[in-house]
CSV table of C-alpha atoms and ligand atoms in Angstrom, one decimal:
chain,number,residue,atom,x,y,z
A,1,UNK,CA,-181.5,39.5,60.6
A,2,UNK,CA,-180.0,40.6,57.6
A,3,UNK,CA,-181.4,43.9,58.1
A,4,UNK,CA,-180.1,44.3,61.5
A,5,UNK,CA,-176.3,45.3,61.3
A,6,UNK,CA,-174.1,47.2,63.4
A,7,UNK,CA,-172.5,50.3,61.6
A,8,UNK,CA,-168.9,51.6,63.0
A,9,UNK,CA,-170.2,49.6,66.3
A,10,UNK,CA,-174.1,51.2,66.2
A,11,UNK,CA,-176.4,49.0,66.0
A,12,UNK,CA,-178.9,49.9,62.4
A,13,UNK,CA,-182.3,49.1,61.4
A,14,UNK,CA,-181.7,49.3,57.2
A,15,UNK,CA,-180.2,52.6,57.7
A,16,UNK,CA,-181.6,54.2,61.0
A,17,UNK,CA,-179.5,53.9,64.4
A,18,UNK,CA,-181.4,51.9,66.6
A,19,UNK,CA,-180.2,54.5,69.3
A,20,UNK,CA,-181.6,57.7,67.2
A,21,UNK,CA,-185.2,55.9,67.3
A,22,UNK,CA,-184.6,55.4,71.7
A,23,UNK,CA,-184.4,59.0,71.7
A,24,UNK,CA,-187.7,59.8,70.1
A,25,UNK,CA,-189.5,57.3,71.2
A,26,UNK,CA,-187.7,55.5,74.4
A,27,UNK,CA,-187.7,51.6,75.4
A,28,UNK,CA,-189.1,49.6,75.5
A,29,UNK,CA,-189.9,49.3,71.7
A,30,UNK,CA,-190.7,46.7,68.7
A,31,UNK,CA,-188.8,48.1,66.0
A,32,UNK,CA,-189.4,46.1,62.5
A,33,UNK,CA,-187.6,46.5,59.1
A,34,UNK,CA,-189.7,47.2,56.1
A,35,UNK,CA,-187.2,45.3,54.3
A,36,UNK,CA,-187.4,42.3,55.6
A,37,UNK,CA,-191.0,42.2,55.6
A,38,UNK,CA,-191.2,42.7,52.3
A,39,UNK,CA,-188.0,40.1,51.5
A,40,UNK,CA,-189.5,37.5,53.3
A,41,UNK,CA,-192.9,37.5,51.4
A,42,UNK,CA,-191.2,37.5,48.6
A,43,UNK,CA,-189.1,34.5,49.3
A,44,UNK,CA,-192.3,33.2,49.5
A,45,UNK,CA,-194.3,34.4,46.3
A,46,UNK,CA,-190.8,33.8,44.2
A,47,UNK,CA,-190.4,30.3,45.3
A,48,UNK,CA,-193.8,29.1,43.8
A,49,UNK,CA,-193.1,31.1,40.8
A,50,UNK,CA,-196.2,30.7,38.0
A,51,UNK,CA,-197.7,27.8,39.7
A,52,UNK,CA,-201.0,28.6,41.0
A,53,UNK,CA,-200.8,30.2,44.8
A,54,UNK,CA,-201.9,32.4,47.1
A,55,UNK,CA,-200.0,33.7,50.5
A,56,UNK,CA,-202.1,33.9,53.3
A,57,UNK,CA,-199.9,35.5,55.7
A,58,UNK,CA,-201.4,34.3,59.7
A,59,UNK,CA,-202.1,37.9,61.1
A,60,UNK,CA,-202.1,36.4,64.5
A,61,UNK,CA,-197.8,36.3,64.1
A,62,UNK,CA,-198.0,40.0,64.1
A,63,UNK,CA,-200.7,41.9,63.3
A,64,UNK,CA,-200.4,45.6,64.0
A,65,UNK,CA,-201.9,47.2,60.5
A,66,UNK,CA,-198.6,48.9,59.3
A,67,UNK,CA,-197.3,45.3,59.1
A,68,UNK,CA,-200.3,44.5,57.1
A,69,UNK,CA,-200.3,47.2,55.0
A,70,UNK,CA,-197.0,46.2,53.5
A,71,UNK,CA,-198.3,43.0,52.8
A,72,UNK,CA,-201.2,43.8,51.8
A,73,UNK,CA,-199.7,45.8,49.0
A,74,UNK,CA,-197.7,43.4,47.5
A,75,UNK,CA,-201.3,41.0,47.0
A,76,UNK,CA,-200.6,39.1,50.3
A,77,UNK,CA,-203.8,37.2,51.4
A,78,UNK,CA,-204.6,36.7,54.9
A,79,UNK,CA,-205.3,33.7,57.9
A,80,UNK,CA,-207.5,35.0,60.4
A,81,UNK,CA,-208.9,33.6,63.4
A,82,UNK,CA,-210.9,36.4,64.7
A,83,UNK,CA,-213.9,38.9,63.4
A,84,UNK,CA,-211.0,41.6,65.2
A,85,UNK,CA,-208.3,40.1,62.8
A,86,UNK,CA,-210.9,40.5,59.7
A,87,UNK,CA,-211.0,44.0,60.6
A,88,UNK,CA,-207.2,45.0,61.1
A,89,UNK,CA,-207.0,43.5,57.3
A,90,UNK,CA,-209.6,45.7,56.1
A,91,UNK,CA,-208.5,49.0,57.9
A,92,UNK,CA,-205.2,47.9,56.7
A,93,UNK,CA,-206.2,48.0,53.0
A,94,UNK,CA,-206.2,43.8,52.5
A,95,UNK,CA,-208.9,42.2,50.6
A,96,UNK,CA,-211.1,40.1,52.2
A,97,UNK,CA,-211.5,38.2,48.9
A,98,UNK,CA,-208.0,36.8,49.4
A,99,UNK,CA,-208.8,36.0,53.5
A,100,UNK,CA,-209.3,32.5,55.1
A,101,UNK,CA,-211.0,32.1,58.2
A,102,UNK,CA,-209.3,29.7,60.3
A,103,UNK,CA,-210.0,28.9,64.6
A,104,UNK,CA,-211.9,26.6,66.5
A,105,UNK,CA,-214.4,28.7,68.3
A,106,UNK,CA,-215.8,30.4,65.2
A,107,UNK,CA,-218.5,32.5,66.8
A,108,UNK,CA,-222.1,33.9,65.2
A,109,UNK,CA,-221.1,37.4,65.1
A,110,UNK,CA,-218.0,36.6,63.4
A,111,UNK,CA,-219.2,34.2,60.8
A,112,UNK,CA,-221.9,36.6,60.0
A,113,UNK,CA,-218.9,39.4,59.6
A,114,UNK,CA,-216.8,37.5,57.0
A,115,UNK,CA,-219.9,36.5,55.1
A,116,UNK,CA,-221.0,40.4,54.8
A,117,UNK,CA,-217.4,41.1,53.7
A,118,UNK,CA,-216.9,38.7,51.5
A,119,UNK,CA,-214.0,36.4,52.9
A,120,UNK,CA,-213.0,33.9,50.3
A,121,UNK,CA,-213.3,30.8,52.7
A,122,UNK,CA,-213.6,29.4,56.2
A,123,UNK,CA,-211.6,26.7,57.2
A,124,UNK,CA,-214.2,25.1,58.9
A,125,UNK,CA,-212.9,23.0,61.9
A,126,UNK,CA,-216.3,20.9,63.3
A,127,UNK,CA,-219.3,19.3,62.1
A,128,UNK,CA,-221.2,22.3,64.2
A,129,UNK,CA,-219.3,24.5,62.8
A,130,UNK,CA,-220.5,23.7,59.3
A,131,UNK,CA,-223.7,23.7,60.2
A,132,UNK,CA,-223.8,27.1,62.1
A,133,UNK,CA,-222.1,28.7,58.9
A,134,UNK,CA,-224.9,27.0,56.9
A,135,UNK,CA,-227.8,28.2,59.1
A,136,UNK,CA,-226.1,31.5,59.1
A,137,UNK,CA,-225.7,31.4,55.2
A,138,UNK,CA,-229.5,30.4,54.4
A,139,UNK,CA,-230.5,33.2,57.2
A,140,UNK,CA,-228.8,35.6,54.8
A,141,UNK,CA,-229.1,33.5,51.6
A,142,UNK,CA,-225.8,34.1,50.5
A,143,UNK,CA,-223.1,30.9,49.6
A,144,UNK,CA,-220.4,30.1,52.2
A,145,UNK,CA,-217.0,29.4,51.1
A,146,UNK,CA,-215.8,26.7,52.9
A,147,UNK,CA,-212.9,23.8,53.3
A,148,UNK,CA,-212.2,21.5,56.0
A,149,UNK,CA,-209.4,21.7,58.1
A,150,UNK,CA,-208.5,18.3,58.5
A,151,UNK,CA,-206.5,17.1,61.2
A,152,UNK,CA,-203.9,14.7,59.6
A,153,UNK,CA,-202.1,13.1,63.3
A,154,UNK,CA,-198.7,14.0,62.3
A,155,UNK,CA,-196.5,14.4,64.7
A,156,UNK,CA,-194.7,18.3,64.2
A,157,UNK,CA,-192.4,17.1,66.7
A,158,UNK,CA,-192.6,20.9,67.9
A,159,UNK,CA,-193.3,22.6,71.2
A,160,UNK,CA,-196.5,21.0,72.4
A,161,UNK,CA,-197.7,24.3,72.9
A,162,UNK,CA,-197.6,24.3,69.6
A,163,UNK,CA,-198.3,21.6,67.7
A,164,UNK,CA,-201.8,21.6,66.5
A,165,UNK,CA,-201.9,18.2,63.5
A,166,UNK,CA,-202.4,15.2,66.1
A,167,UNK,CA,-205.5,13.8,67.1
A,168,UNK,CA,-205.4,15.1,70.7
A,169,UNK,CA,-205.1,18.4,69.4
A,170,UNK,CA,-208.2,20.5,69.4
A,171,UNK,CA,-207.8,21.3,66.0
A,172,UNK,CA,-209.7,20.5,62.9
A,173,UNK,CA,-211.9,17.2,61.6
A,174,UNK,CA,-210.6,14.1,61.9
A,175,UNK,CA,-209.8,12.5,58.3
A,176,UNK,CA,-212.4,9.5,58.8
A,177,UNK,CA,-215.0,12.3,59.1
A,178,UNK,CA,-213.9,14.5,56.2
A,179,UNK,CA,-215.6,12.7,53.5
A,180,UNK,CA,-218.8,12.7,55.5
A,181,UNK,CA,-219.0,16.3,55.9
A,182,UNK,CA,-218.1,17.2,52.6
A,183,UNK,CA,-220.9,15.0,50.8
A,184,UNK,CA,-222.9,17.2,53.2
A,185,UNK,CA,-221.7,20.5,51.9
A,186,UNK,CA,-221.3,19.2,49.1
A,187,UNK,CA,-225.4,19.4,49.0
A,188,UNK,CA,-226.5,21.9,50.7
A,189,UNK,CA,-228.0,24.4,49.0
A,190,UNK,CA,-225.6,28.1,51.0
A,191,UNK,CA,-222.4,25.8,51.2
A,192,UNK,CA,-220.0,26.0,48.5
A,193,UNK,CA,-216.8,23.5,48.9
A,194,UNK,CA,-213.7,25.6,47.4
A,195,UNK,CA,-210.6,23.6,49.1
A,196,UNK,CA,-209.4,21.3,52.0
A,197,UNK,CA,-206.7,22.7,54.1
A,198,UNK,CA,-204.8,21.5,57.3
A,199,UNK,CA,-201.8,23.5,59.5
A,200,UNK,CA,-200.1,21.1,61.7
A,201,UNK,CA,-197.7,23.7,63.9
A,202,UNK,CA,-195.5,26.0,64.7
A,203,UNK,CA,-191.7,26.4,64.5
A,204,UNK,CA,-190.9,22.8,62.5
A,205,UNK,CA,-187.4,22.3,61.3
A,206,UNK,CA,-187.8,19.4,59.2
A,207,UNK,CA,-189.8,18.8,56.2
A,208,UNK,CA,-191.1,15.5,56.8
A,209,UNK,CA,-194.1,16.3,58.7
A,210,UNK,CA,-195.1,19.0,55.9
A,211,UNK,CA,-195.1,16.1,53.5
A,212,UNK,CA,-196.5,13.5,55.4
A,213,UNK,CA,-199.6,15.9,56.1
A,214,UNK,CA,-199.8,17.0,52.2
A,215,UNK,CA,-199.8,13.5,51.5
A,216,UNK,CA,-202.5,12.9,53.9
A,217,UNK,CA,-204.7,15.6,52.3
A,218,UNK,CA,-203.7,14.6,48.5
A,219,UNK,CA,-205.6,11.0,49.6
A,220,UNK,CA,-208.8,12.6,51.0
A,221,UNK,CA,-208.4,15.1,47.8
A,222,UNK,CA,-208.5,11.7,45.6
A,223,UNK,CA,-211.2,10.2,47.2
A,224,UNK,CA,-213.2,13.2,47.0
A,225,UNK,CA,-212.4,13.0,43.4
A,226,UNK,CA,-214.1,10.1,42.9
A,227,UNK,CA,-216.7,11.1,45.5
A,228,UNK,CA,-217.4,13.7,42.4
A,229,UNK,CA,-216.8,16.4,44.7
A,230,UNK,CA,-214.0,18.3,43.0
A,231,UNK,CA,-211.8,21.5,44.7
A,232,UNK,CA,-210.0,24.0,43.6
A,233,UNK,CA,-207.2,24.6,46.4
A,234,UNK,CA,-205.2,22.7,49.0
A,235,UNK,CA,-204.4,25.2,51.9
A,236,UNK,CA,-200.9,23.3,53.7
A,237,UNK,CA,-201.0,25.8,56.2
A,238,UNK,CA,-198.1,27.6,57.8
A,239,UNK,CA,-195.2,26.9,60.7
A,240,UNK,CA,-192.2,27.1,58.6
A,241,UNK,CA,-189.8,27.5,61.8
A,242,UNK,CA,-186.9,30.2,62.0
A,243,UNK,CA,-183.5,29.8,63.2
A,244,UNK,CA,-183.4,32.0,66.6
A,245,UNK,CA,-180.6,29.6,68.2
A,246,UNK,CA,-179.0,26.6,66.6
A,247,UNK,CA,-182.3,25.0,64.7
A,248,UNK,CA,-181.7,24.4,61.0
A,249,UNK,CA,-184.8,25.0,59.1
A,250,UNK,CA,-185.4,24.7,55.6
A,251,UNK,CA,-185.2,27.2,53.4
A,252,UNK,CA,-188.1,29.1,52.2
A,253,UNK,CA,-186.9,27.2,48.5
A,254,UNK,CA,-186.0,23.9,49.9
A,255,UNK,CA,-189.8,24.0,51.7
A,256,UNK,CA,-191.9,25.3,48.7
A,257,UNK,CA,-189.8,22.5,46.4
A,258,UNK,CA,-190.6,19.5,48.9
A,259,UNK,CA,-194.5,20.9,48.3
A,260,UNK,CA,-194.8,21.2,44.5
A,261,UNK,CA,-193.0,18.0,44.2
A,262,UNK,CA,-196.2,16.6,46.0
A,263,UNK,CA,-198.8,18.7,44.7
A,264,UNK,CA,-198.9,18.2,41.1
A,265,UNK,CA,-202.3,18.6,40.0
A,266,UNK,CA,-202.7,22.7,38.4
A,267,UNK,CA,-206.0,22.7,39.1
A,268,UNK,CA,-205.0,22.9,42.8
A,269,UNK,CA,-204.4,26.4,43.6
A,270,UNK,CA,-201.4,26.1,47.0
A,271,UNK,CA,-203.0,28.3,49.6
A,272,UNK,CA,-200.1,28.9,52.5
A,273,UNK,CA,-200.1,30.7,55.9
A,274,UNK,CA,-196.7,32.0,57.1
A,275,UNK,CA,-196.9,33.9,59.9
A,276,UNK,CA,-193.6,33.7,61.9
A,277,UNK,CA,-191.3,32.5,58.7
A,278,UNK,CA,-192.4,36.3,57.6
A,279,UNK,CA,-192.2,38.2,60.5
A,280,UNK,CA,-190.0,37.1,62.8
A,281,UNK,CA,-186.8,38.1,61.5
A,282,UNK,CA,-188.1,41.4,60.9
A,283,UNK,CA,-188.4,42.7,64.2
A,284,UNK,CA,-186.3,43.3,67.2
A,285,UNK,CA,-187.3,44.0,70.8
A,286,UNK,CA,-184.9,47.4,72.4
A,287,UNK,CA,-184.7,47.1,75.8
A,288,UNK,CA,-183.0,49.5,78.4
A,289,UNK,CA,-180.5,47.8,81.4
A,290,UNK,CA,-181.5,49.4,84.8
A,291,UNK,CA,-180.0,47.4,87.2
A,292,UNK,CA,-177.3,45.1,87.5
A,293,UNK,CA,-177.5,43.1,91.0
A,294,UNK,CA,-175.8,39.9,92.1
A,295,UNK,CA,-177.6,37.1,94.3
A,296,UNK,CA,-175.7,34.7,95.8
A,297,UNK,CA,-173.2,34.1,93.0
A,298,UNK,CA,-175.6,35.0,90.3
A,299,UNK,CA,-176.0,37.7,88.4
A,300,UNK,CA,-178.9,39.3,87.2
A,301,UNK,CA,-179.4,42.4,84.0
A,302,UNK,CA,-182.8,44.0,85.4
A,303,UNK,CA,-184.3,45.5,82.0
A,304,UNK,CA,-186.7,47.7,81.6
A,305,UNK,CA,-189.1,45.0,79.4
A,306,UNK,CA,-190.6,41.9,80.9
A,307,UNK,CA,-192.7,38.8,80.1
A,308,UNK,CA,-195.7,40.7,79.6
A,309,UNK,CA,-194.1,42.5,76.5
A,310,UNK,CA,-192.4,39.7,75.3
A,311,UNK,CA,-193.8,36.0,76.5
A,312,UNK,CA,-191.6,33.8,74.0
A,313,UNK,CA,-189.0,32.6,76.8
A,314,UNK,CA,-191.0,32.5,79.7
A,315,UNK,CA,-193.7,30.6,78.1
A,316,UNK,CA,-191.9,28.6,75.5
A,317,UNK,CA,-188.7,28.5,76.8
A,318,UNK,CA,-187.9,30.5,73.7
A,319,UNK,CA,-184.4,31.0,73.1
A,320,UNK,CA,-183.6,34.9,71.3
A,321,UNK,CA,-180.3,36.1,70.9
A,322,UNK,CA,-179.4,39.4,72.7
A,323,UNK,CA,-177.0,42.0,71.6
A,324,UNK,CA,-175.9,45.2,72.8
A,325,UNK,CA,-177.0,48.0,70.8
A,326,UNK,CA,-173.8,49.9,70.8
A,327,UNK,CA,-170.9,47.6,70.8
A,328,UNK,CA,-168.8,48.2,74.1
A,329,UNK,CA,-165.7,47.1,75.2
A,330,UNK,CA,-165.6,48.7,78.4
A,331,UNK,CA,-167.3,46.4,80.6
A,332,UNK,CA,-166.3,43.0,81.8
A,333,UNK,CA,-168.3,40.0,80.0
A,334,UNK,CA,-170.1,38.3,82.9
A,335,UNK,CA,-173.2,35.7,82.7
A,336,UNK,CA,-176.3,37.1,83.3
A,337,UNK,CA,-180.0,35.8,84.1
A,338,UNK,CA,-181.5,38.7,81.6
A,339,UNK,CA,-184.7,39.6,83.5
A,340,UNK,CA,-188.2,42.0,83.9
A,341,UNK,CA,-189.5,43.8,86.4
A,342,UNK,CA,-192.7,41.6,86.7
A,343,UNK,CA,-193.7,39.9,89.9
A,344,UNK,CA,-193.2,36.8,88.7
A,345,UNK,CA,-189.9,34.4,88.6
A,346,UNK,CA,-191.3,33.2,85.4
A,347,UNK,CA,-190.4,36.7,84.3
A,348,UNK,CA,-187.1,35.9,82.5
A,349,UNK,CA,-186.1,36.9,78.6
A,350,UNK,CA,-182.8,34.9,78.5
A,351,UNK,CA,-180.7,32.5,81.3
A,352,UNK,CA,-177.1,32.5,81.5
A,353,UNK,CA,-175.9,34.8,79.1
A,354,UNK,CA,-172.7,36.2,78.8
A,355,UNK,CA,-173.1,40.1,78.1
A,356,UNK,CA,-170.7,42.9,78.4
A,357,UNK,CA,-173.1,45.6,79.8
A,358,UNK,CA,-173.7,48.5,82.1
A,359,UNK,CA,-177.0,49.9,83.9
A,360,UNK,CA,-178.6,52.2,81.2
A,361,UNK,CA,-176.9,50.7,78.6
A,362,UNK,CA,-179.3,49.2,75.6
A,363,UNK,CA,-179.9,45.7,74.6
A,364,UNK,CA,-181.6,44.4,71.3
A,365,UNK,CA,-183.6,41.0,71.7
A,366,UNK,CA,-183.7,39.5,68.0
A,367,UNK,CA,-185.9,37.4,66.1
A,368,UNK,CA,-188.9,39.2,68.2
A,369,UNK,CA,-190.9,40.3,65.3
A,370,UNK,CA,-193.2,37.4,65.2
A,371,UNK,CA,-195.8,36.4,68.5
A,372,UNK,CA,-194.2,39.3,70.4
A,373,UNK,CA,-196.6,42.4,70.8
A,374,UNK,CA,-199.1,40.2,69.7
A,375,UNK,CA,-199.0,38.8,72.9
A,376,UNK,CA,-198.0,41.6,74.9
A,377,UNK,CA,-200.5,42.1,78.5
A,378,UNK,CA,-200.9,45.2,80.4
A,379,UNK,CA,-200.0,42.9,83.4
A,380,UNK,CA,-198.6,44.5,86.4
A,381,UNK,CA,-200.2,47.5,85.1
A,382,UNK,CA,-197.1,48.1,82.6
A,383,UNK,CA,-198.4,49.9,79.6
A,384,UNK,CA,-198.6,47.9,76.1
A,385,UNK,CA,-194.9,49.1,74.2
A,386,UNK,CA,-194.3,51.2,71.1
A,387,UNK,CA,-193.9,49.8,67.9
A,388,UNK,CA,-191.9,51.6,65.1
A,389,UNK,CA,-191.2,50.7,61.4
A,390,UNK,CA,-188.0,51.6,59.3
A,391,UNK,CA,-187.9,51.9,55.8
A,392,UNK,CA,-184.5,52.5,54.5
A,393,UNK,CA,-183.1,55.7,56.3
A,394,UNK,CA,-186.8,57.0,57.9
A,395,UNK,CA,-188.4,55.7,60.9
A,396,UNK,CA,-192.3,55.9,61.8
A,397,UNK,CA,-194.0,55.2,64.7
A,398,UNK,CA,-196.9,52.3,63.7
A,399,UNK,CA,-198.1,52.3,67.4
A,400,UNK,CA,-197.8,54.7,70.2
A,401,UNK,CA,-196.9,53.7,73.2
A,402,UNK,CA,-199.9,53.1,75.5
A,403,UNK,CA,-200.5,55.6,78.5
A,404,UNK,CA,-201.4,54.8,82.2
A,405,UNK,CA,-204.8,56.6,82.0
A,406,UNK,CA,-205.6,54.0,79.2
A,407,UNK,CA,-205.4,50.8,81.4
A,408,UNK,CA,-208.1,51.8,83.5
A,409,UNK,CA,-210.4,54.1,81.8
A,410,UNK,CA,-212.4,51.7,80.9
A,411,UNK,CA,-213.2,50.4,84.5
A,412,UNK,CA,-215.1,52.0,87.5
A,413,UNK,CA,-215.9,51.9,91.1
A,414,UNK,CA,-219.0,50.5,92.3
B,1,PLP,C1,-200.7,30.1,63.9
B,1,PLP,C2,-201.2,29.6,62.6
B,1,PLP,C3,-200.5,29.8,61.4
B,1,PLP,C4,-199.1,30.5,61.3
B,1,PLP,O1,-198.2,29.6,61.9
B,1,PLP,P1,-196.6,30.1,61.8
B,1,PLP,O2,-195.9,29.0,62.5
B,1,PLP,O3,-196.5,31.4,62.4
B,1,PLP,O4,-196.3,30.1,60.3
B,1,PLP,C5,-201.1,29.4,60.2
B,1,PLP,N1,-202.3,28.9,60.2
B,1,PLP,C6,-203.0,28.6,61.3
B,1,PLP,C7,-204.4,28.0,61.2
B,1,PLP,C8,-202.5,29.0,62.5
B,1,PLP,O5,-203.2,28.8,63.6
């Protein structure tokens, strides 16, 4: 949050009041720092130095296209899971050359889309998925890029919402299988084998599961090897965690060292997928105070956002600070149940928090630039939130606000 500082008691974006951007474009609002997008890849990028690599940042973290663009021009490649995500990266100026294709549920349409652009491989997670994208690729008689997402049963010891590497997960091939399936592609005629790749969560705080599933793929890579099936990448994925509370991640350094101390052949380009290690910090969540109330002998902050802008806690139990956006001494701390206006007692963004606030005052939640607009829902009819960038001392809005006419033009009476 480095980029997030208060300034004789105002809280700053870089070197915009947070309060000056409320007054053009009102709360609730995403507002991310062009700074620490760009510092974050570039923890990234710098910690792998000259050894062969390529960033795919995971658009589904955040993937509005001014985000993008930044990325995009500093060479970031792209995960995708969607023929809509393939398109935000080419509207945002990314090059589908540098974009792998990741996702269970891999449909026609969107195979035949990322083989007409020109994706540089699908991570392909079935047996009938390879064989779809090779019917699709002989229909067209073009060559599909492809590598296996194996599934390596590691434990991420995350959120089981999000963990996505052990065997009951729905994701990837199972390592007995991989071999298999490669010989396969390995032969056919419109499959070309370019890497093997696995991603085993989200939000891990240790290293050892990273290593254990690198080492896991390093085997298959070696037994491929003398399979005579050689590759040129190993994609580990992404789920590098963030501190939001008290968790004590890696560093960016400490994680990239613990994976070129495994992966030590050159040949191998590392392919990586950060999503939330690169966005997350970058964004905040503003949020106006509307009511105070008190229920029993709790207290509640009504604000003016709720879970459908912002699902983190209510569906993760997701833990974000929140601080006042001009610091106040004026009010009494007091512990609050921060809450929405949604019909729903789900509807919470923090529990117990002490807070020194008034009705109309303004409250930044942090750490909500990654997963947060993303998965934003017009539920209750509320309107899908602005988003604004900073860059230094200048402010731009990188998505309007949505209007009420919008959530139901589409629909009509019978
Ligand atoms: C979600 C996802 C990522 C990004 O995960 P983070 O925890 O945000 O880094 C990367 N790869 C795949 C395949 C994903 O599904």
């Amino acid at each position: 949050m480095n980029d997030f500082r208060y300034i004789k008691g105002e809280l700053h974006c870089e070197n915009v009041a947070i309060k000056d951007i409320v007054s053009a474009h009102n709360t609730p609002c995403y507002i991310y720092s062009h700074a620490a997008l760009v510092r974050q890849w570039h923890a990234f990028d710098d910690a792998f130095d000259t050894r062969s690599h390529q960033i795919c940042y995971a658009v589904k973290a955040n993937s509005n296209i001014g985000v993008l663009n930044v990325l995009a021009q500093m060479g970031s490649g792209f995960d995708i899971v969607s023929g809509g995500e393939l398109e935000r990266v080419v509207k945002a100026g990314g090059s589908p050359s540098k974009v792998v294709f990741s996702g269970v549920g891999k449909q026609a349409d969107e195979i035949k889309l990322a083989l007409k652009k020109g994706i540089y491989c699908f991570n392909v997670e079935s047996e009938a998925e390879l064989h779809l994208i090779e019917e699709i690729a002989t229909h067209f008689n073009v060559q599909a890029p492809i590598a296996l997402r194996v599934n390596p049963d590691v434990d991420a010891q995350s959120h089981p919402y999000i963990s996505t590497g052990l065997k009951e997960n729905k994701f990837g091939v199972d390592s007995e299988d991989a071999l298999r399936l490669y010989q396969y592609a390995d032969k056919s005629s419109h499959l070309t084998v370019k890497g093997i790749a696995c991603h085993i969560g989200s939000q891990l705080t240790t290293l050892a599961p990273f290593i254990d599933a690198v080492q896991r793929l390093l085997f298959l890579v070696k037994t491929l090897k003398e399979n005579h099936i050689l590759i040129s990448h190993i994609d580990v994925g992404g789920g590098l965690g963030v501190r939001y509370q008290h968790e004590t991640p890696p560093t960016i350094s400490e994680y990239a060292n613990a994976l070129l101390a495994q992966i030590q052949d050159p040949q191998l380009t590392i392919l990586l997928q950060p999503g939330r290690a690169i966005a997350a910090s970058a964004g905040i969540l503003v949020t106006k105070v509307i009511y105070l109330k008190l229920s029993g002998n709790k207290r509640f902050c009504i604000v003016d956002c709720a879970m459908n802008d912002f699902i983190r806690p209510a569906l993760y139990q997701g833990w974000h600070d929140i601080i006042p956006v001009k610091k106040s001494l004026q009010m009494q701390p007091l512990m609050y149940d921060v809450v929405g206006p949604v019909c729903e007692s789900g509807d919470f963004l923090a529990k117990d928090r002490t807070l020194s606030v008034a009705s109309g005052d303004l409250l930044a939640i942090c750490n909500a630039g990654a997963y947060g607009f993303v998965t934003s829902s017009n539920y209750n009819s509320r309107p899908r939130i602005a988003e604004v960038m900073v860059k230094n001392n200048e402010y731009k809005l990188i998505r309007k606000r949505e209007s009420i006419e919008a959530l139901f033009q589409e629909e009509s009476i019978w």
